[in-house]
Each structure stands twice: as structure tokens, then as C-alpha cells.
Short mmCIF file of N, CA and C in Angstrom, two decimals:
data_model
loop_
_atom_site.label_atom_id
_atom_site.label_comp_id
_atom_site.label_asym_id
_atom_site.label_seq_id
_atom_site.Cartn_x
_atom_site.Cartn_y
_atom_site.Cartn_z
N ALA A 1 214.43 -220.68 -12.71
CA ALA A 1 214.08 -221.22 -11.55
C ALA A 1 212.94 -221.63 -12.26
N ILE A 2 212.11 -222.94 -10.63
CA ILE A 2 210.83 -223.49 -11.19
C ILE A 2 209.80 -222.77 -10.29
N HIS A 3 208.98 -222.24 -11.05
CA HIS A 3 207.82 -221.44 -11.25
C HIS A 3 206.79 -222.21 -10.92
N LEU A 4 205.43 -222.00 -10.05
CA LEU A 4 204.23 -222.76 -9.23
C LEU A 4 203.23 -221.78 -9.99
N VAL A 5 202.48 -221.88 -10.84
CA VAL A 5 201.27 -220.83 -11.04
C VAL A 5 199.92 -221.81 -10.58
N ARG A 6 198.94 -221.66 -9.34
CA ARG A 6 198.07 -222.12 -9.61
C ARG A 6 196.79 -221.63 -10.81
N PRO A 7 195.83 -222.98 -11.27
CA PRO A 7 194.50 -222.51 -12.18
C PRO A 7 194.35 -221.06 -12.30
N ASP A 8 194.24 -220.48 -10.96
CA ASP A 8 193.49 -218.93 -11.23
C ASP A 8 194.75 -218.43 -11.56
N GLY A 9 195.98 -218.43 -11.35
CA GLY A 9 196.80 -217.36 -12.13
C GLY A 9 197.84 -217.03 -10.88
N THR A 10 197.04 -217.31 -9.78
CA THR A 10 197.99 -217.14 -7.96
C THR A 10 199.36 -217.53 -7.84
N GLY A 11 200.15 -217.36 -7.60
CA GLY A 11 201.19 -218.54 -6.36
C GLY A 11 202.32 -218.38 -7.58
N ASP A 12 202.66 -217.21 -8.23
CA ASP A 12 203.99 -217.64 -9.20
C ASP A 12 205.08 -217.33 -8.18
N ARG A 13 205.80 -219.01 -7.67
CA ARG A 13 206.34 -218.53 -6.73
C ARG A 13 207.40 -218.78 -7.41
N ARG A 14 208.77 -218.72 -6.62
CA ARG A 14 209.63 -219.46 -6.96
C ARG A 14 210.28 -220.37 -6.38
N LEU A 15 210.46 -221.38 -6.41
CA LEU A 15 210.85 -222.49 -5.56
C LEU A 15 212.25 -223.44 -5.70
N ALA A 16 212.62 -223.24 -6.69
CA ALA A 16 214.43 -223.59 -7.07
C ALA A 16 215.54 -222.93 -7.83
N GLN A 17 216.45 -222.28 -7.77
CA GLN A 17 217.37 -222.04 -8.53
C GLN A 17 217.67 -223.24 -9.59
N ARG A 18 217.24 -223.05 -10.72
CA ARG A 18 217.64 -224.02 -12.02
C ARG A 18 218.31 -223.25 -13.39
N ASN A 19 219.91 -223.51 -13.32
CA ASN A 19 220.47 -222.89 -14.62
C ASN A 19 220.08 -223.72 -15.64
N ASP A 20 220.18 -225.30 -15.59
CA ASP A 20 219.61 -225.54 -16.97
C ASP A 20 218.80 -226.95 -16.89
N GLY A 21 218.77 -227.84 -17.35
CA GLY A 21 218.39 -229.30 -17.14
C GLY A 21 217.16 -229.49 -18.34
N ALA A 22 216.73 -230.11 -18.64
CA ALA A 22 216.09 -230.48 -19.62
C ALA A 22 214.57 -231.26 -19.30
N THR A 23 214.10 -231.61 -18.06
CA THR A 23 213.32 -232.61 -18.08
C THR A 23 212.70 -232.75 -16.75
N LEU A 24 211.40 -232.34 -15.77
CA LEU A 24 210.93 -232.13 -14.52
C LEU A 24 209.92 -233.25 -14.41
N ALA A 25 210.24 -234.03 -13.32
CA ALA A 25 208.97 -234.81 -13.40
C ALA A 25 207.96 -234.59 -12.62
N TRP A 26 206.20 -235.03 -11.83
CA TRP A 26 205.82 -234.41 -10.78
C TRP A 26 205.70 -235.61 -10.27
N THR A 27 205.41 -235.50 -8.57
CA THR A 27 204.97 -237.11 -7.65
C THR A 27 203.30 -236.68 -8.25
N PRO A 28 203.31 -238.08 -7.84
CA PRO A 28 201.73 -238.46 -8.35
C PRO A 28 200.85 -237.69 -7.45
N ASP A 29 201.44 -237.46 -6.32
CA ASP A 29 200.19 -236.48 -5.06
C ASP A 29 200.80 -235.36 -5.04
N GLY A 30 201.51 -235.20 -6.31
CA GLY A 30 201.73 -233.07 -6.96
C GLY A 30 202.27 -232.50 -5.76
N SER A 31 202.89 -233.25 -4.21
CA SER A 31 203.22 -232.71 -3.56
C SER A 31 204.95 -231.65 -3.95
N ALA A 32 205.37 -232.56 -4.54
CA ALA A 32 206.74 -232.22 -5.37
C ALA A 32 207.41 -232.58 -6.69
N ILE A 33 208.27 -231.82 -6.56
CA ILE A 33 208.85 -232.09 -8.28
C ILE A 33 210.22 -232.52 -8.42
N VAL A 34 210.39 -233.99 -9.30
CA VAL A 34 212.34 -233.85 -9.81
C VAL A 34 212.57 -233.10 -10.84
N PHE A 35 213.54 -232.66 -10.71
CA PHE A 35 214.21 -232.28 -11.64
C PHE A 35 215.77 -232.65 -11.76
N ASP A 36 216.07 -232.29 -12.84
CA ASP A 36 218.05 -232.29 -12.84
C ASP A 36 218.34 -230.59 -13.30
N GLU A 37 219.67 -231.39 -13.16
CA GLU A 37 220.43 -230.09 -12.63
C GLU A 37 221.56 -230.16 -12.84
N SER A 38 222.40 -228.52 -13.71
CA SER A 38 223.99 -229.41 -14.02
C SER A 38 224.53 -228.38 -12.47
N GLU A 39 225.89 -228.80 -12.69
CA GLU A 39 226.82 -228.37 -11.80
C GLU A 39 228.34 -228.06 -12.23
N ILE A 40 228.82 -227.38 -12.19
CA ILE A 40 230.17 -227.47 -12.85
C ILE A 40 230.94 -228.07 -11.44
N HIS A 41 231.85 -229.40 -12.55
CA HIS A 41 232.93 -229.91 -11.42
C HIS A 41 234.30 -229.43 -11.72
N ARG A 42 235.12 -229.60 -10.92
CA ARG A 42 236.59 -229.46 -11.34
C ARG A 42 236.61 -227.89 -12.39
N ARG A 43 236.11 -227.02 -12.13
CA ARG A 43 235.84 -225.56 -13.30
C ARG A 43 235.54 -226.64 -15.02
N PHE A 44 236.39 -227.47 -14.87
CA PHE A 44 235.44 -227.85 -17.00
C PHE A 44 234.62 -229.00 -17.18
N THR A 45 234.18 -229.34 -15.85
CA THR A 45 233.11 -230.67 -16.24
C THR A 45 231.96 -230.18 -16.09
N THR A 46 230.67 -230.44 -16.70
CA THR A 46 229.30 -230.29 -16.05
C THR A 46 229.10 -231.59 -15.91
N ARG A 47 228.38 -232.24 -14.63
CA ARG A 47 227.68 -232.75 -14.12
C ARG A 47 226.49 -232.76 -13.62
N TYR A 48 225.53 -234.07 -14.31
CA TYR A 48 223.86 -233.38 -13.94
C TYR A 48 223.72 -234.40 -13.51
N ASP A 49 222.60 -234.09 -12.21
CA ASP A 49 222.50 -234.28 -10.71
C ASP A 49 220.65 -234.32 -10.61
N LEU A 50 220.18 -235.24 -9.69
CA LEU A 50 218.44 -234.97 -9.70
C LEU A 50 218.68 -234.61 -8.29
N ARG A 51 217.06 -233.76 -8.40
CA ARG A 51 217.00 -233.02 -7.42
C ARG A 51 215.60 -232.98 -6.48
N VAL A 52 214.74 -232.69 -5.63
CA VAL A 52 213.72 -233.18 -5.96
C VAL A 52 213.22 -231.72 -4.53
N VAL A 53 212.50 -230.90 -5.41
CA VAL A 53 211.89 -229.76 -4.46
C VAL A 53 210.30 -229.88 -3.48
N ASP A 54 210.46 -229.68 -2.67
CA ASP A 54 209.27 -229.35 -2.17
C ASP A 54 208.17 -228.54 -2.40
N VAL A 55 206.36 -228.84 -3.25
CA VAL A 55 206.12 -227.77 -3.75
C VAL A 55 205.57 -226.48 -2.86
N ALA A 56 205.38 -227.07 -1.36
CA ALA A 56 204.72 -226.23 -0.34
C ALA A 56 205.88 -225.41 0.02
N THR A 57 207.06 -225.95 1.01
CA THR A 57 207.71 -225.48 1.26
C THR A 57 208.92 -224.51 0.29
N GLY A 58 209.51 -225.21 -0.97
CA GLY A 58 210.65 -224.80 -1.74
C GLY A 58 211.81 -225.08 -1.21
N ARG A 59 211.66 -226.66 -0.38
CA ARG A 59 212.99 -226.67 0.26
C ARG A 59 213.15 -227.86 -0.69
N VAL A 60 214.35 -227.56 -1.06
CA VAL A 60 215.30 -228.37 -2.45
C VAL A 60 216.60 -229.62 -1.32
N ARG A 61 216.05 -230.75 -2.12
CA ARG A 61 216.73 -231.49 -1.84
C ARG A 61 217.97 -232.50 -3.07
N ARG A 62 218.80 -232.89 -2.40
CA ARG A 62 219.47 -234.00 -3.74
C ARG A 62 218.81 -235.19 -3.81
N LEU A 63 219.09 -235.54 -4.86
CA LEU A 63 218.29 -237.25 -4.95
C LEU A 63 219.26 -237.75 -5.32
N THR A 64 220.43 -237.41 -6.31
CA THR A 64 221.12 -238.10 -6.33
C THR A 64 222.41 -237.22 -6.22
N ARG A 65 223.52 -237.75 -6.45
CA ARG A 65 225.04 -237.42 -5.92
C ARG A 65 225.96 -238.08 -7.14
N GLY A 66 226.76 -237.14 -8.17
CA GLY A 66 227.68 -237.60 -8.73
C GLY A 66 226.87 -238.46 -10.35
N ALA A 67 225.55 -238.84 -10.04
CA ALA A 67 225.27 -239.91 -10.74
C ALA A 67 225.30 -239.50 -12.35
N ARG A 68 225.61 -237.68 -12.77
CA ARG A 68 225.26 -237.56 -13.74
C ARG A 68 223.56 -237.97 -14.66
N ALA A 69 222.75 -237.48 -13.34
CA ALA A 69 221.53 -238.29 -13.67
C ALA A 69 220.84 -237.18 -14.65
N ARG A 70 219.95 -237.51 -15.70
CA ARG A 70 219.23 -236.44 -16.35
C ARG A 70 217.85 -237.20 -17.28
N GLU A 71 216.78 -235.90 -17.38
CA GLU A 71 215.49 -236.75 -17.62
C GLU A 71 214.62 -237.98 -16.59
N PRO A 72 214.12 -237.37 -15.69
CA PRO A 72 213.55 -237.93 -14.67
C PRO A 72 212.05 -238.33 -14.76
N ASP A 73 211.60 -239.37 -14.05
CA ASP A 73 209.84 -239.67 -14.26
C ASP A 73 210.04 -240.78 -13.62
N VAL A 74 208.83 -239.92 -12.83
CA VAL A 74 208.38 -240.92 -11.03
C VAL A 74 207.24 -242.12 -11.71
N ALA A 75 207.26 -242.82 -10.56
CA ALA A 75 206.42 -244.06 -11.35
C ALA A 75 205.06 -243.52 -10.41
N ARG A 76 204.41 -244.05 -10.75
CA ARG A 76 202.81 -243.38 -10.35
C ARG A 76 203.08 -243.99 -8.84
N ASP A 77 203.43 -245.12 -7.74
CA ASP A 77 203.27 -245.29 -6.84
C ASP A 77 204.10 -244.48 -5.47
N GLY A 78 204.98 -243.35 -6.76
CA GLY A 78 205.73 -242.38 -6.21
C GLY A 78 207.03 -242.95 -5.43
N ALA A 79 207.06 -243.83 -5.54
CA ALA A 79 208.15 -245.00 -4.64
C ALA A 79 209.91 -244.44 -5.27
N ARG A 80 209.70 -244.97 -6.75
CA ARG A 80 211.10 -244.52 -7.71
C ARG A 80 211.07 -243.76 -8.92
N VAL A 81 212.22 -243.72 -8.86
CA VAL A 81 212.45 -242.78 -10.02
C VAL A 81 213.41 -243.13 -11.28
N VAL A 82 213.09 -243.23 -12.56
CA VAL A 82 214.00 -243.43 -13.11
C VAL A 82 214.86 -242.43 -14.73
N PHE A 83 216.06 -242.22 -14.47
CA PHE A 83 216.45 -241.58 -15.06
C PHE A 83 217.57 -242.75 -16.15
N VAL A 84 217.98 -241.17 -16.87
CA VAL A 84 219.24 -241.73 -18.05
C VAL A 84 220.60 -241.13 -16.86
N ARG A 85 221.24 -241.88 -16.99
CA ARG A 85 222.54 -241.90 -16.17
C ARG A 85 223.73 -241.67 -17.63
N LEU A 86 224.16 -240.53 -17.89
CA LEU A 86 225.35 -240.26 -18.57
C LEU A 86 227.02 -240.99 -18.26
N LEU A 87 227.49 -241.95 -19.18
CA LEU A 87 228.66 -242.19 -19.31
C LEU A 87 229.25 -241.61 -20.40
N GLY A 88 230.41 -241.98 -20.21
CA GLY A 88 231.42 -240.86 -21.75
C GLY A 88 231.30 -241.53 -22.76
N ASP A 89 230.54 -242.94 -22.67
CA ASP A 89 230.86 -243.45 -24.25
C ASP A 89 229.46 -244.33 -24.34
N ARG A 90 228.88 -243.74 -23.68
CA ARG A 90 227.53 -244.51 -23.76
C ARG A 90 226.31 -243.88 -22.46
N THR A 91 225.05 -244.35 -22.62
CA THR A 91 223.80 -243.58 -21.64
C THR A 91 223.30 -245.38 -21.10
N GLU A 92 222.63 -245.39 -19.77
CA GLU A 92 222.20 -246.56 -19.43
C GLU A 92 221.02 -245.69 -18.34
N LEU A 93 220.43 -246.28 -18.69
CA LEU A 93 218.70 -245.90 -17.63
C LEU A 93 219.01 -246.67 -16.42
N ALA A 94 218.61 -245.83 -15.15
CA ALA A 94 218.71 -246.34 -13.70
C ALA A 94 217.36 -246.12 -12.98
N THR A 95 217.43 -246.54 -12.08
CA THR A 95 216.74 -245.66 -11.00
C THR A 95 217.02 -245.46 -9.81
N ILE A 96 216.38 -244.91 -8.96
CA ILE A 96 216.90 -244.98 -7.72
C ILE A 96 216.03 -244.49 -7.10
N GLY A 97 215.58 -244.88 -5.51
CA GLY A 97 214.39 -244.66 -4.47
C GLY A 97 214.10 -242.71 -4.80
N LEU A 98 212.59 -242.08 -4.16
CA LEU A 98 211.96 -241.00 -3.96
C LEU A 98 212.79 -240.54 -2.91
N ASP A 99 213.14 -241.99 -2.15
CA ASP A 99 213.99 -241.02 -0.63
C ASP A 99 215.85 -241.65 -0.30
N GLY A 100 215.97 -241.52 -1.97
CA GLY A 100 217.22 -241.13 -2.43
C GLY A 100 218.25 -242.82 -2.32
N ARG A 101 217.38 -243.78 -1.92
CA ARG A 101 218.28 -244.93 -1.39
C ARG A 101 217.86 -246.18 -2.67
N GLY A 102 218.68 -247.10 -2.81
CA GLY A 102 218.83 -247.89 -3.48
C GLY A 102 219.03 -247.61 -5.40
N GLN A 103 219.87 -247.12 -6.27
CA GLN A 103 220.04 -246.45 -6.94
C GLN A 103 221.09 -247.66 -7.94
N ALA A 104 220.24 -248.08 -9.18
CA ALA A 104 220.45 -249.18 -9.71
C ALA A 104 220.74 -248.82 -11.44
N ASP A 105 221.45 -249.41 -11.76
CA ASP A 105 221.32 -249.85 -13.71
C ASP A 105 220.53 -250.32 -13.78
N LEU A 106 219.59 -249.62 -15.61
CA LEU A 106 218.57 -250.98 -15.36
C LEU A 106 219.40 -251.17 -16.36
N THR A 107 220.24 -250.85 -17.25
CA THR A 107 221.12 -251.41 -18.88
C THR A 107 222.17 -251.88 -18.38
N ARG A 108 223.00 -252.25 -19.38
CA ARG A 108 224.05 -252.35 -19.23
C ARG A 108 224.04 -252.95 -20.96
N SER A 109 224.86 -251.35 -21.41
CA SER A 109 224.66 -251.44 -23.35
C SER A 109 226.31 -251.11 -22.91
N ALA A 110 225.68 -251.10 -24.08
CA ALA A 110 227.07 -251.36 -25.73
C ALA A 110 227.78 -250.11 -25.70
N PRO A 111 229.45 -249.57 -25.78
CA PRO A 111 229.47 -248.33 -26.19
C PRO A 111 229.17 -247.45 -27.30
N GLY A 112 228.42 -246.38 -27.35
CA GLY A 112 227.78 -245.92 -28.44
C GLY A 112 225.82 -245.51 -28.62
N VAL A 113 225.44 -246.77 -27.49
CA VAL A 113 224.29 -246.88 -26.96
C VAL A 113 223.48 -245.70 -26.34
N GLN A 114 223.36 -245.11 -26.72
CA GLN A 114 222.40 -243.48 -26.06
C GLN A 114 220.76 -243.74 -25.46
N TRP A 115 220.10 -243.80 -24.71
CA TRP A 115 219.02 -243.86 -23.97
C TRP A 115 218.54 -242.80 -23.85
N SER A 116 217.05 -242.43 -24.18
CA SER A 116 216.48 -240.89 -23.75
C SER A 116 215.04 -241.19 -23.05
N ARG A 117 214.53 -240.05 -22.46
CA ARG A 117 213.10 -240.11 -22.40
C ARG A 117 212.26 -241.28 -21.49
N PRO A 118 213.38 -241.86 -20.50
CA PRO A 118 212.41 -243.12 -19.73
C PRO A 118 211.45 -242.75 -19.17
N ARG A 119 209.68 -243.56 -19.31
CA ARG A 119 208.39 -242.90 -18.70
C ARG A 119 207.88 -244.33 -18.35
N PHE A 120 207.79 -244.09 -16.78
CA PHE A 120 207.44 -245.24 -16.42
C PHE A 120 206.29 -245.61 -17.14
N SER A 121 204.94 -247.10 -17.46
CA SER A 121 204.04 -247.17 -17.24
C SER A 121 202.79 -246.60 -16.47
N PRO A 122 201.95 -247.02 -16.38
CA PRO A 122 200.86 -246.63 -15.17
C PRO A 122 200.81 -247.57 -14.16
N ASP A 123 200.81 -248.63 -14.71
CA ASP A 123 200.74 -249.92 -13.53
C ASP A 123 202.17 -249.83 -12.71
N GLY A 124 203.65 -249.10 -13.31
CA GLY A 124 205.08 -249.14 -12.94
C GLY A 124 205.76 -250.50 -13.60
N ARG A 125 205.10 -251.39 -13.55
CA ARG A 125 205.67 -252.55 -14.49
C ARG A 125 206.47 -252.52 -15.28
N SER A 126 206.42 -251.17 -16.15
CA SER A 126 207.06 -251.31 -17.70
C SER A 126 207.43 -250.16 -17.92
N ILE A 127 209.11 -249.62 -18.46
CA ILE A 127 209.37 -248.37 -19.19
C ILE A 127 209.69 -248.39 -20.94
N ALA A 128 208.82 -247.40 -21.01
CA ALA A 128 209.00 -246.93 -22.32
C ALA A 128 210.63 -246.11 -22.43
N ALA A 129 210.86 -246.04 -22.95
CA ALA A 129 212.19 -245.28 -23.43
C ALA A 129 213.19 -245.20 -25.03
N ALA A 130 213.76 -244.18 -25.27
CA ALA A 130 213.87 -244.50 -26.74
C ALA A 130 215.28 -244.45 -26.67
N ARG A 131 216.00 -245.11 -27.98
CA ARG A 131 217.06 -246.26 -27.68
C ARG A 131 218.03 -245.96 -29.41
N LEU A 132 219.02 -245.22 -29.15
CA LEU A 132 219.90 -244.81 -30.11
C LEU A 132 220.72 -245.70 -30.02
N LEU A 133 220.76 -246.99 -31.46
CA LEU A 133 222.21 -248.14 -31.35
C LEU A 133 223.07 -246.82 -32.28
N PRO A 134 224.38 -247.55 -32.35
CA PRO A 134 225.38 -247.02 -33.57
C PRO A 134 225.24 -246.77 -34.51
N THR A 135 224.68 -247.95 -34.77
CA THR A 135 223.78 -248.01 -36.05
C THR A 135 223.18 -246.76 -36.59
N GLY A 136 222.25 -246.31 -35.76
CA GLY A 136 221.89 -244.89 -35.96
C GLY A 136 220.57 -245.09 -36.24
N GLU A 137 220.05 -246.32 -35.75
CA GLU A 137 218.60 -246.64 -35.39
C GLU A 137 218.50 -246.37 -34.17
N LEU A 138 217.72 -245.59 -34.26
CA LEU A 138 216.62 -244.89 -33.26
C LEU A 138 214.80 -245.10 -32.34
N ASP A 139 214.81 -246.24 -32.03
CA ASP A 139 213.47 -246.52 -31.56
C ASP A 139 213.12 -246.46 -30.49
N VAL A 140 211.72 -246.78 -30.38
CA VAL A 140 210.85 -247.12 -29.04
C VAL A 140 211.36 -248.30 -28.50
N VAL A 141 211.36 -248.29 -27.57
CA VAL A 141 211.56 -250.06 -26.85
C VAL A 141 210.84 -250.07 -25.73
N VAL A 142 210.25 -251.49 -24.52
CA VAL A 142 210.43 -251.11 -23.42
C VAL A 142 210.36 -252.04 -22.94
N LEU A 143 210.31 -251.59 -21.50
CA LEU A 143 211.50 -252.95 -20.80
C LEU A 143 210.98 -253.07 -19.22
N ASP A 144 211.13 -254.36 -18.72
CA ASP A 144 210.37 -254.64 -18.04
C ASP A 144 210.95 -252.87 -16.27
N ALA A 145 210.72 -252.90 -15.44
CA ALA A 145 210.69 -252.02 -14.75
C ALA A 145 212.06 -252.56 -14.06
N GLU A 146 212.58 -253.85 -13.81
CA GLU A 146 214.01 -254.23 -13.50
C GLU A 146 214.90 -254.28 -14.61
N GLY A 147 214.34 -253.84 -15.74
CA GLY A 147 215.78 -254.03 -16.49
C GLY A 147 215.83 -254.50 -17.63
N GLY A 148 214.99 -255.70 -17.99
CA GLY A 148 214.84 -256.90 -18.94
C GLY A 148 214.25 -256.07 -19.96
N LEU A 149 214.56 -256.18 -21.49
CA LEU A 149 214.54 -255.80 -22.32
C LEU A 149 212.89 -256.69 -22.79
N LEU A 150 211.70 -256.11 -23.22
CA LEU A 150 211.25 -257.23 -23.62
C LEU A 150 210.17 -257.02 -25.27
N ARG A 151 210.48 -255.72 -25.50
CA ARG A 151 210.64 -255.83 -27.13
C ARG A 151 211.05 -254.40 -27.61
N ALA A 152 210.99 -254.41 -29.19
CA ALA A 152 211.30 -252.99 -29.87
C ALA A 152 210.15 -252.31 -30.05
N LEU A 153 209.16 -251.29 -29.88
CA LEU A 153 207.87 -251.05 -30.42
C LEU A 153 208.12 -250.85 -31.31
N THR A 154 208.96 -250.42 -31.84
CA THR A 154 209.25 -249.36 -33.35
C THR A 154 211.04 -250.61 -34.18
N SER A 155 210.60 -250.92 -35.38
CA SER A 155 212.39 -250.79 -35.89
C SER A 155 211.98 -250.42 -37.10
N ASP A 156 212.90 -249.35 -37.44
CA ASP A 156 213.05 -248.89 -38.33
C ASP A 156 213.48 -247.80 -38.81
N ARG A 157 214.42 -246.56 -39.80
CA ARG A 157 215.51 -246.10 -39.92
C ARG A 157 214.42 -244.46 -38.97
N ALA A 158 213.19 -244.50 -39.19
CA ALA A 158 212.65 -243.21 -39.09
C ALA A 158 213.76 -243.04 -37.11
N ARG A 159 212.96 -241.69 -36.93
CA ARG A 159 213.81 -241.09 -35.27
C ARG A 159 211.94 -241.08 -35.02
N ASP A 160 212.76 -242.16 -34.02
CA ASP A 160 211.07 -242.59 -33.27
C ASP A 160 211.94 -241.92 -31.78
N VAL A 161 211.08 -240.69 -31.06
CA VAL A 161 211.44 -240.86 -29.86
C VAL A 161 210.00 -239.68 -29.04
N GLU A 162 210.42 -239.76 -27.51
CA GLU A 162 209.63 -238.42 -26.33
C GLU A 162 208.69 -240.23 -26.55
N PRO A 163 208.41 -241.08 -25.84
CA PRO A 163 207.15 -242.19 -25.66
C PRO A 163 206.44 -241.41 -24.44
N ALA A 164 205.70 -242.00 -24.63
CA ALA A 164 204.67 -241.19 -23.24
C ALA A 164 203.44 -242.36 -23.62
N TRP A 165 202.98 -242.99 -21.97
CA TRP A 165 201.58 -243.69 -22.32
C TRP A 165 200.56 -243.96 -22.26
N THR A 166 199.86 -243.84 -22.83
CA THR A 166 198.51 -243.60 -22.55
C THR A 166 198.08 -243.88 -21.43
N PRO A 167 196.74 -243.39 -20.76
CA PRO A 167 196.51 -243.53 -19.46
C PRO A 167 196.01 -244.94 -19.00
N ASP A 168 195.75 -245.50 -19.64
CA ASP A 168 195.45 -247.11 -19.35
C ASP A 168 196.35 -247.99 -19.38
N GLY A 169 197.26 -247.72 -20.19
CA GLY A 169 198.60 -248.49 -20.51
C GLY A 169 198.99 -249.02 -21.23
N GLY A 170 197.58 -248.91 -22.47
CA GLY A 170 197.87 -249.95 -23.44
C GLY A 170 198.13 -249.49 -24.56
N SER A 171 198.76 -247.93 -24.69
CA SER A 171 199.45 -247.79 -25.68
C SER A 171 200.90 -246.90 -25.76
N VAL A 172 201.47 -246.69 -26.28
CA VAL A 172 202.56 -246.15 -26.34
C VAL A 172 202.69 -245.21 -27.63
N VAL A 173 202.92 -243.30 -27.06
CA VAL A 173 202.50 -242.27 -27.89
C VAL A 173 204.00 -242.23 -28.01
N PHE A 174 204.60 -242.00 -29.51
CA PHE A 174 205.16 -241.49 -30.16
C PHE A 174 205.79 -240.23 -30.51
N ARG A 175 206.87 -239.40 -30.91
CA ARG A 175 206.87 -238.22 -31.98
C ARG A 175 208.05 -239.14 -33.11
N SER A 176 207.35 -238.71 -35.04
CA SER A 176 208.17 -239.69 -35.84
C SER A 176 208.49 -238.50 -36.53
N ASP A 177 209.54 -239.14 -37.44
CA ASP A 177 209.49 -238.32 -38.95
C ASP A 177 209.20 -239.45 -39.75
N ARG A 178 208.40 -240.34 -39.53
CA ARG A 178 209.09 -241.47 -40.33
C ARG A 178 207.79 -240.65 -41.89
N ASP A 179 207.25 -239.46 -41.67
CA ASP A 179 206.05 -239.40 -42.79
C ASP A 179 207.50 -238.26 -43.56
N GLY A 180 208.39 -237.69 -43.40
CA GLY A 180 208.93 -236.85 -43.48
C GLY A 180 208.91 -235.54 -42.84
N VAL A 181 208.33 -235.73 -41.44
CA VAL A 181 208.15 -234.35 -40.75
C VAL A 181 207.71 -234.85 -39.29
N SER A 182 207.32 -233.92 -38.36
CA SER A 182 207.60 -234.79 -36.67
C SER A 182 205.88 -234.89 -36.46
N ASN A 183 205.23 -235.92 -36.20
CA ASN A 183 204.18 -236.11 -35.86
C ASN A 183 204.04 -237.61 -34.84
N LEU A 184 203.03 -237.44 -34.48
CA LEU A 184 202.69 -238.12 -33.25
C LEU A 184 202.29 -239.27 -33.63
N TYR A 185 202.16 -240.48 -33.20
CA TYR A 185 201.79 -241.96 -33.52
C TYR A 185 201.51 -242.81 -32.15
N ALA A 186 201.13 -243.64 -32.15
CA ALA A 186 200.79 -244.49 -31.21
C ALA A 186 200.54 -246.23 -31.60
N VAL A 187 201.39 -246.87 -31.04
CA VAL A 187 201.39 -248.38 -31.05
C VAL A 187 201.09 -248.92 -29.70
N PRO A 188 200.42 -250.17 -29.96
CA PRO A 188 199.83 -250.99 -28.93
C PRO A 188 201.28 -251.42 -27.69
N ALA A 189 200.88 -250.75 -26.30
CA ALA A 189 201.97 -251.39 -25.92
C ALA A 189 202.37 -253.20 -25.51
#
């Protein structure tokens, strides 16, 4: 379940049933949370979709249906959500409006490519994400918000994951094992 606790420690209120899922994202105004949740499909298949919970009322609504969607992030303008879409032989990055309209894939990846942790830049024009290639390279890349690959921020044999933008959008912070243990690093965006 998702619980909301105010800074004063009050309000541990159950907002939505959640069996699992890896990621949640607040809307910029703090009125809602977008999260991924699994459902059993035809008894033996698990599929993920995105849902939105209204913080004030606890009302939950579906954002996607059958999209196999994980790891959402909400743009700072509150209009769009970027997420990872799970396919049989790869994953893709996709977006959808917070109103549930306009779902579109941003990437068209080769078999074996896996995307994770997409994050909008503060200005909403770029998306940082981790990309695993079939060759084993796991790097942080930046795409424009329409899906075109702008550049790889890292390109090495280290595991570079979980990108996050600095508030000014000038750098991307990520976790890497490049020195033998997991540490945080930053690169100019």
C-alpha cells in the first residue's frame, strides 16, 4: 500500500493497494502519485500498468491498459509521463499524457536492448535513462523528449545506472561501479 505521512508524522493514510512495482513519481504540484503495479493476466502472465492516485481523496485511476509499463517519471509541467515498456525481446521508452491520452513509443530498439529509470530534465526537453546493450554495455544516455538519441553520457564497461538530473539541469548524477564499488558520479549534461 502507498501511505502518505506528513512532515509532522500525522496522516499515515492508506491511499492505494499496491502488490508490487518498483517506482513511483509525484506530480509537480504534489496532488497525485503515478506508480506501476502488476496484474495477473490469464493466470500465468504478469503484466504491469501505470496508475495515478489522488493524494487528497485516495481515488486511483488507470493511466495505461495492457502497456506493460514500469518505472514512471512525471515531467515538471505535469502534462506527460515517461516510462519503460516491457516487450518480449527488449524494452522501449514511451510517454503518455497524465490524462491517459497520446501514448507513444520514444525508442525503437534492437532485440536485447533494455532501458531503465527514464527521468525528465527540469525543462522537460530531454530524458536521461540507462541503456543496456546486448554487448553488455550499461550506460547513461540522453534523448530529446521526442525520442531522438542526443548522446551517451557514459561509454565504458562500468554499470552506470539510475540517472537523476540536478535541479538546474546542468548535470546528470548516476550510480556506477567504475571504481569497484557503487558510488555516485555526475557528468555535465
